[in-house]
mmCIF file of C-alpha atoms in Angstrom:
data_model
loop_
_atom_site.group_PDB
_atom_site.id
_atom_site.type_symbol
_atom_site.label_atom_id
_atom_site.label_comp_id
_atom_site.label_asym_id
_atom_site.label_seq_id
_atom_site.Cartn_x
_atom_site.Cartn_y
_atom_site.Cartn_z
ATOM 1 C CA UNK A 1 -18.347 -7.734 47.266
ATOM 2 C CA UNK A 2 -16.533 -5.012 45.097
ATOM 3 C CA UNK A 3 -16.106 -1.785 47.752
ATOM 4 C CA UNK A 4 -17.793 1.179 46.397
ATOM 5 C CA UNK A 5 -16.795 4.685 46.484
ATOM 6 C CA UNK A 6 -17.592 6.610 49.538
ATOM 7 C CA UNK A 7 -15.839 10.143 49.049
ATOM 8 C CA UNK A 8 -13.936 12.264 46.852
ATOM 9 C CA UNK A 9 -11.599 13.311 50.196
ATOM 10 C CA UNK A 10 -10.178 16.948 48.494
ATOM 11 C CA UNK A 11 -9.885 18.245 44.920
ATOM 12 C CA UNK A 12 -7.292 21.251 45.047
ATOM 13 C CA UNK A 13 -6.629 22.552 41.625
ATOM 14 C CA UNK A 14 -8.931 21.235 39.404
ATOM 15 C CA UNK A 15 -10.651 23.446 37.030
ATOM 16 C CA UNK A 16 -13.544 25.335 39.285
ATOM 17 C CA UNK A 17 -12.453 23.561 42.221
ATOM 18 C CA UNK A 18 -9.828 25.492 44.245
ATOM 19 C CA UNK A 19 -9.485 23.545 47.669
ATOM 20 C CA UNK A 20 -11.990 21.024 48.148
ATOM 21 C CA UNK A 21 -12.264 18.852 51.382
ATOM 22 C CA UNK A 22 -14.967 16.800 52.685
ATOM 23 C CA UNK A 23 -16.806 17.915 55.044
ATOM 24 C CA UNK A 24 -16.786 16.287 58.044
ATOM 25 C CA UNK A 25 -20.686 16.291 58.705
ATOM 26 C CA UNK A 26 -21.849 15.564 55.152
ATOM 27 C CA UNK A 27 -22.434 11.788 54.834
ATOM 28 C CA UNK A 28 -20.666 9.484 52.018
ATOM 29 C CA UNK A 29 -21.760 8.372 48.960
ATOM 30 C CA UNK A 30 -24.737 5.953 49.438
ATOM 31 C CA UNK A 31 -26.522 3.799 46.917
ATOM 32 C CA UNK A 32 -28.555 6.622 44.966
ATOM 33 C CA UNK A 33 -26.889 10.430 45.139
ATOM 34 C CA UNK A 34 -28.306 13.732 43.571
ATOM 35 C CA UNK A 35 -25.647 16.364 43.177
ATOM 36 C CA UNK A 36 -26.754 19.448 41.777
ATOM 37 C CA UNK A 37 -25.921 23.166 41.588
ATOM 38 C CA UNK A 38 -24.991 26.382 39.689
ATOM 39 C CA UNK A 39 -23.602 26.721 36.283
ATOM 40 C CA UNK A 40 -20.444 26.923 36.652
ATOM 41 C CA UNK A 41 -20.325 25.300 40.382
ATOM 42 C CA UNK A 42 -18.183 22.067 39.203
ATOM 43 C CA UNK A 43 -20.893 19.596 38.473
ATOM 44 C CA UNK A 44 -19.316 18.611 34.893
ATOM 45 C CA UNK A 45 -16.052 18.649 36.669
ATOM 46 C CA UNK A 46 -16.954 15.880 39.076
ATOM 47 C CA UNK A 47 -18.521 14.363 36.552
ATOM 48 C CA UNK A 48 -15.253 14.121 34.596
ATOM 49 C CA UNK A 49 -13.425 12.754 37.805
ATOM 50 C CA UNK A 50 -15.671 9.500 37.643
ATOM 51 C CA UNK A 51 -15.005 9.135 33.986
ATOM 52 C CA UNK A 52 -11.133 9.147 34.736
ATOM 53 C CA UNK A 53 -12.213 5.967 37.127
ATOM 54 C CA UNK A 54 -14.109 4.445 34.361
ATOM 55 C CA UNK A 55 -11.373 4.769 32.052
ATOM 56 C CA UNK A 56 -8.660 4.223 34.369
ATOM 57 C CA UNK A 57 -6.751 6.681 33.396
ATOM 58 C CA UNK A 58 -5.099 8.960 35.952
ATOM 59 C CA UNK A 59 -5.188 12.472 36.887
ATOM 60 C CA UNK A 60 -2.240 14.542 35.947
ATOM 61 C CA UNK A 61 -0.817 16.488 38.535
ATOM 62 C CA UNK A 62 -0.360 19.113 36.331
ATOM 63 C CA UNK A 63 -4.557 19.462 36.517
ATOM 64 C CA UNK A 64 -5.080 19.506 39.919
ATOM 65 C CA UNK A 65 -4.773 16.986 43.219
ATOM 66 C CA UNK A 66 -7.567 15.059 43.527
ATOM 67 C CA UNK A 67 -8.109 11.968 46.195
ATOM 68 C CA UNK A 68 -10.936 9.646 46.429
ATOM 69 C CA UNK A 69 -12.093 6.930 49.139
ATOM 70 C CA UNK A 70 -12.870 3.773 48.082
ATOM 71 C CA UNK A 71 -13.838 1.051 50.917
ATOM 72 C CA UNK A 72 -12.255 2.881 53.220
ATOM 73 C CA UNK A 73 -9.139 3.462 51.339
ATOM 74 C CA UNK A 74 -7.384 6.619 50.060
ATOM 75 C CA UNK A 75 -6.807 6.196 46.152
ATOM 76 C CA UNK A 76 -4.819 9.594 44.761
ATOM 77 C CA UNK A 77 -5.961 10.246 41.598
ATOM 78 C CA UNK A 78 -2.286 9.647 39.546
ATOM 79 C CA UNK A 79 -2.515 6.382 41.106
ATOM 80 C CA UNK A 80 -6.291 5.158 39.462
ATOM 81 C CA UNK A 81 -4.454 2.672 36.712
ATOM 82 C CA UNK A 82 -2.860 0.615 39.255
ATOM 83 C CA UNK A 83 -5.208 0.262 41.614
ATOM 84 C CA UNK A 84 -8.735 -2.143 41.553
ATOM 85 C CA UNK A 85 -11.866 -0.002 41.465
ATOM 86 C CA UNK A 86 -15.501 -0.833 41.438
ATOM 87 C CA UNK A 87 -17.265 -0.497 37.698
ATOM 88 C CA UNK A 88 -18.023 2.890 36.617
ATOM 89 C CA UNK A 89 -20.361 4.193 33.896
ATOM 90 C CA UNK A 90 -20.554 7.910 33.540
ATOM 91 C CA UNK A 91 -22.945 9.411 30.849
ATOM 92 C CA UNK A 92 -22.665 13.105 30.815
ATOM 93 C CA UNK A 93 -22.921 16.247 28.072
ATOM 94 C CA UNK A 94 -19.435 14.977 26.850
ATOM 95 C CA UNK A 95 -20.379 11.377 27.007
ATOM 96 C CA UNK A 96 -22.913 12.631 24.017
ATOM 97 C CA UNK A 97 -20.226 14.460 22.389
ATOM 98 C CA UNK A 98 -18.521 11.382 22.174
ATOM 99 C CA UNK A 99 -21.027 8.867 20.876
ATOM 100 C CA UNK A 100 -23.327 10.948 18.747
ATOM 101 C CA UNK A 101 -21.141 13.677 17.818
ATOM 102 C CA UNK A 102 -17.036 14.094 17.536
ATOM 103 C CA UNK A 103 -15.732 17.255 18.858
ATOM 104 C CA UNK A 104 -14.410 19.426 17.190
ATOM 105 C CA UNK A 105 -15.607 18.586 13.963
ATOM 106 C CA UNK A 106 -19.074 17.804 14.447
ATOM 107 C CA UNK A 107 -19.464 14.523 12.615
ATOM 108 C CA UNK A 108 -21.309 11.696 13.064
ATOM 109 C CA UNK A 109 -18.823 8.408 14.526
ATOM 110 C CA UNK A 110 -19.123 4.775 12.759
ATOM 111 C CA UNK A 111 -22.575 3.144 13.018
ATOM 112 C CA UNK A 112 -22.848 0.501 16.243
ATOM 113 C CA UNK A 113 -24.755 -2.754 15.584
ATOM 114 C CA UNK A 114 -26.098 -3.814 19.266
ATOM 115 C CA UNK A 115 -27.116 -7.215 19.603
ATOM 116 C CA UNK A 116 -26.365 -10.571 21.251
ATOM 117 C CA UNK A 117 -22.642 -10.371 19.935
ATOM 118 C CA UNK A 118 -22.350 -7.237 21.336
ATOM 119 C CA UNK A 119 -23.799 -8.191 24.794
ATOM 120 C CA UNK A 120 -20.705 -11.863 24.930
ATOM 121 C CA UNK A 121 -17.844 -9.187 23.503
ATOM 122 C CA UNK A 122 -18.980 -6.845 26.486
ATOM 123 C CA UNK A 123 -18.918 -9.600 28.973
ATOM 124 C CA UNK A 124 -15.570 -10.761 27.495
ATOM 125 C CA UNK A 125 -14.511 -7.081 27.700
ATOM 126 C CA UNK A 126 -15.390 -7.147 31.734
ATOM 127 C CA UNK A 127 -13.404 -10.482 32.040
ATOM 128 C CA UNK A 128 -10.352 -9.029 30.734
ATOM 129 C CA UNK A 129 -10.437 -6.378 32.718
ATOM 130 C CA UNK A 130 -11.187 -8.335 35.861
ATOM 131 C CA UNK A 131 -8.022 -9.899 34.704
ATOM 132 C CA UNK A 132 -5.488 -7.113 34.190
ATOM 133 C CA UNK A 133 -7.024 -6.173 37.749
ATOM 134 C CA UNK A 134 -5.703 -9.348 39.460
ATOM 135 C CA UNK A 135 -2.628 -8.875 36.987
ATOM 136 C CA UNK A 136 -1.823 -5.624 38.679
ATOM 137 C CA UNK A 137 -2.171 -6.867 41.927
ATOM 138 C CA UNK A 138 0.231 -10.040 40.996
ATOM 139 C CA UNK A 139 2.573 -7.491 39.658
ATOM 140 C CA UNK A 140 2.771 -5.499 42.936
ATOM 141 C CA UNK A 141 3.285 -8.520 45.156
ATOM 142 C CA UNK A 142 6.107 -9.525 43.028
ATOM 143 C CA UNK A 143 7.724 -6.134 42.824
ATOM 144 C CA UNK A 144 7.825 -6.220 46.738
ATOM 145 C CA UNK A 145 8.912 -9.440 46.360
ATOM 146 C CA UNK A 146 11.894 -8.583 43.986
ATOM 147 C CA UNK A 147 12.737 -5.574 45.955
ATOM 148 C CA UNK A 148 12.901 -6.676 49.113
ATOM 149 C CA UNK A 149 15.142 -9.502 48.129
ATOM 150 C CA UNK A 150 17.063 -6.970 45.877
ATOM 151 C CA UNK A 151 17.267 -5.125 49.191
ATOM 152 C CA UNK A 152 18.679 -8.357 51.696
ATOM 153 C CA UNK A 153 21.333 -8.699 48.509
ATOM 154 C CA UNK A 154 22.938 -5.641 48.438
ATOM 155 C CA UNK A 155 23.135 -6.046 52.564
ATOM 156 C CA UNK A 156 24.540 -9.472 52.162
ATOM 157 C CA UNK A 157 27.079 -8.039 49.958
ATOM 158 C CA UNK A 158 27.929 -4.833 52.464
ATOM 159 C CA UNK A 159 27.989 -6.698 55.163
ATOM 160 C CA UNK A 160 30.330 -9.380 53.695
ATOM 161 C CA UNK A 161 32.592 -7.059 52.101
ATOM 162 C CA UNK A 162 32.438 -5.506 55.340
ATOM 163 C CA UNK A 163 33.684 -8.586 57.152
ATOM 164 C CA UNK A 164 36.231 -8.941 54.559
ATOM 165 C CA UNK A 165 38.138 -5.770 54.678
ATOM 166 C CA UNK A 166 38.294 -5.852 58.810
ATOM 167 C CA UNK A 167 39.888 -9.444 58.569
ATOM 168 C CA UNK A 168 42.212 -8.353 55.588
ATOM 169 C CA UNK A 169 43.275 -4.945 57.625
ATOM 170 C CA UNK A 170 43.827 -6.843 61.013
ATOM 171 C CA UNK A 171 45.752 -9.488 59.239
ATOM 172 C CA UNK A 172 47.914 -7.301 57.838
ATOM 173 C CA UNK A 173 46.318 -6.700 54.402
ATOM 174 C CA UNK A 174 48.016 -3.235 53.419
ATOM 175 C CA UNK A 175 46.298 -0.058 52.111
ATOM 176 C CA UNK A 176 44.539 -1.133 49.487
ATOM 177 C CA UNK A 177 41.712 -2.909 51.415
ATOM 178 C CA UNK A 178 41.212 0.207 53.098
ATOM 179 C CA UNK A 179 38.068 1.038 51.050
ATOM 180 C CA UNK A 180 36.791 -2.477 49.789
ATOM 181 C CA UNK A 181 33.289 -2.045 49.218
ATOM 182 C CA UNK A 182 30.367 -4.373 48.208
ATOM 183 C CA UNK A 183 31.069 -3.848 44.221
ATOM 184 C CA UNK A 184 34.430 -4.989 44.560
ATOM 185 C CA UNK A 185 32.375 -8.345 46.001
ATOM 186 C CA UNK A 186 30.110 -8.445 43.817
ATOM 187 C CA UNK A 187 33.008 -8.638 40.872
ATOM 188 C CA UNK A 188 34.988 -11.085 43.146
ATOM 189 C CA UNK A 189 31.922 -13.467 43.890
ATOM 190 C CA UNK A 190 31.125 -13.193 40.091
ATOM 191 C CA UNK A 191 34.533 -14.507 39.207
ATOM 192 C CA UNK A 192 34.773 -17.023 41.697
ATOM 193 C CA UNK A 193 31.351 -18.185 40.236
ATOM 194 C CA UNK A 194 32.472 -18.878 37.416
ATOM 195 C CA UNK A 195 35.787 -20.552 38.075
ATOM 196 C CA UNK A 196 34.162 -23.411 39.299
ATOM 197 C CA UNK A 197 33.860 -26.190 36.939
ATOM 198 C CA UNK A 198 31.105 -27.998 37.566
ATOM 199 C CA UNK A 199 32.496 -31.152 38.285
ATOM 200 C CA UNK A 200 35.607 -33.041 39.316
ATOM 201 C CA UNK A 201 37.451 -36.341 38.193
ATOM 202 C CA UNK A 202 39.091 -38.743 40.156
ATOM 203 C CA UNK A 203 43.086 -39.269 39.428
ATOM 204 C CA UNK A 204 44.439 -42.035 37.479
ATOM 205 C CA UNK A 205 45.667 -43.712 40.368
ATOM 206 C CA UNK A 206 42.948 -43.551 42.935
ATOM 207 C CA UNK A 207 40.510 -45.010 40.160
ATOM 208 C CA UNK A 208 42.735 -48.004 39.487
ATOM 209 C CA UNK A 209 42.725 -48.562 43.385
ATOM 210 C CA UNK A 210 39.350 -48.535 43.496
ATOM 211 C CA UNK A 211 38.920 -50.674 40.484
ATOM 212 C CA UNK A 212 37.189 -47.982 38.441
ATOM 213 C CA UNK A 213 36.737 -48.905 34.504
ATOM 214 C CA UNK A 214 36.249 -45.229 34.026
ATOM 215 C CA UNK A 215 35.982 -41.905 35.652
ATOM 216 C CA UNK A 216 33.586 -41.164 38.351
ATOM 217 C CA UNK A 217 33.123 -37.494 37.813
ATOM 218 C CA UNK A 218 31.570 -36.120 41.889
ATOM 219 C CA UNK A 219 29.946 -32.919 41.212
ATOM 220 C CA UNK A 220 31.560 -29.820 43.100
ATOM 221 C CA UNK A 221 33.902 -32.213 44.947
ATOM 222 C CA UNK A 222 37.602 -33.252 44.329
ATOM 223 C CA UNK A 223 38.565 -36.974 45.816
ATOM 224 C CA UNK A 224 42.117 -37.063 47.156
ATOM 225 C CA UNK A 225 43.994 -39.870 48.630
ATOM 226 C CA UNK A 226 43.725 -39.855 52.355
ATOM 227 C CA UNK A 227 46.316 -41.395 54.411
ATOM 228 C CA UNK A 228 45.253 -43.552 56.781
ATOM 229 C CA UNK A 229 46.337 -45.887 59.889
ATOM 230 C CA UNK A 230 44.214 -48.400 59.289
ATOM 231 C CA UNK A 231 44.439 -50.989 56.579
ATOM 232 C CA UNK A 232 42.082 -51.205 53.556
ATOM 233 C CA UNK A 233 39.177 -53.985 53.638
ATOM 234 C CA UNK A 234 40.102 -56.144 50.912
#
């Protein structure tokens, strides 16, 4: 069940609206609402709040600071886009302005043809939205994800390059690993990195022991000659 929006928690700022804050006796939103009023009083104000939740589109700082509560959680209004939000429709004095008239100039917009293809390219219009929903939630898992392992890196590398300048001063090191830090690691690993080749072959000799018709290449692993005691089987 999609959670529905309970209460618009404060609006400081916002046009008419200096300092807002729920009361703490007056009861959320429930299924049907009348909200009514003075001229003047802030109706088409709230009204404009809703359509920034049916629109997604956040409220600028710069306007005012305006919080809602939806299913019990707080959702600031500069944070609308990224959040998931029950289906709004607003149709207000502007909401005319828009689809019969265009402000400023008066005019009429483009003719809309309603019909059956309108109805499957509305549905398909809710489905994509559904989508980018779940989108933006995948995207803020993996962000967490990323930074937190962004986060364990850079204290692998502190900690190691940590390790490393204690052993190199105790050993005898010198000055200059007074102040190695986790960049000069990071450059150090990287190099390292990449001067390993990714394989090894045996020597000449050891493959003619062995009988080899051609090289045995062992990933990551050079094969010496081991002395032994014991004599070879064969």
């Amino acid at each position: 069940m999609t959670a529905r929006i309970t209460k618009i928690n404060r609006i400081r700022g916002y046009r008419s609206f200096r300092d807002f804050a729920w009361p703490p006796n007056l009861e959320p939103f429930a299924r049907f609402n009348l909200i009514y009023g003075w001229n003047g009083s802030g109706k088409t104000a709230l009204s404009d709040l809703f359509r920034n939740l049916e629109t997604r589109q956040p409220v600028d700082p710069v306007d005012g600071d305006v919080q809602f509560e939806v299913g019990g959680t707080t959702v600031s209004g500069s944070d609308i886009p990224s959040v998931t939000l029950p289906q709004v429709r607003v149709f207000n004095r502007n909401s005319v302005d828009r689809t019969v008239f265009e402000v400023p100039a008066r005019q009429l917009p483009p003719v809309l043809y309603l019909g059956e293809d309108s109805v499957e390219k509305q549905k398909r219009v809710l489905a994509h939205r559904e989508s980018r929903a779940r989108k933006q939630e995948e995207a803020t898992t993996w962000k967490k994800t990323r930074d937190k392992a962004q986060a364990d890196f850079e204290k692998f590398c502190t900690d190691q390059a940590r390790d490393l300048r204690v052993l190199l001063l105790t050993s005898g090191g010198g000055g200059p690993y007074r102040n190695y830090q986790a960049p000069a690691f990071k450059v150090a690993a990287s190099q390292l990195l990449q001067s390993i080749p990714d394989s090894f072959p045996l020597a000449d000799d050891v493959r003619r022991r062995r009988n080899l018709s051609s090289p045995v290449r062992h990933p990551g692993v050079r094969i010496t000659e081991v002395a032994s005691p014991f004599p070879l089987a064969g």
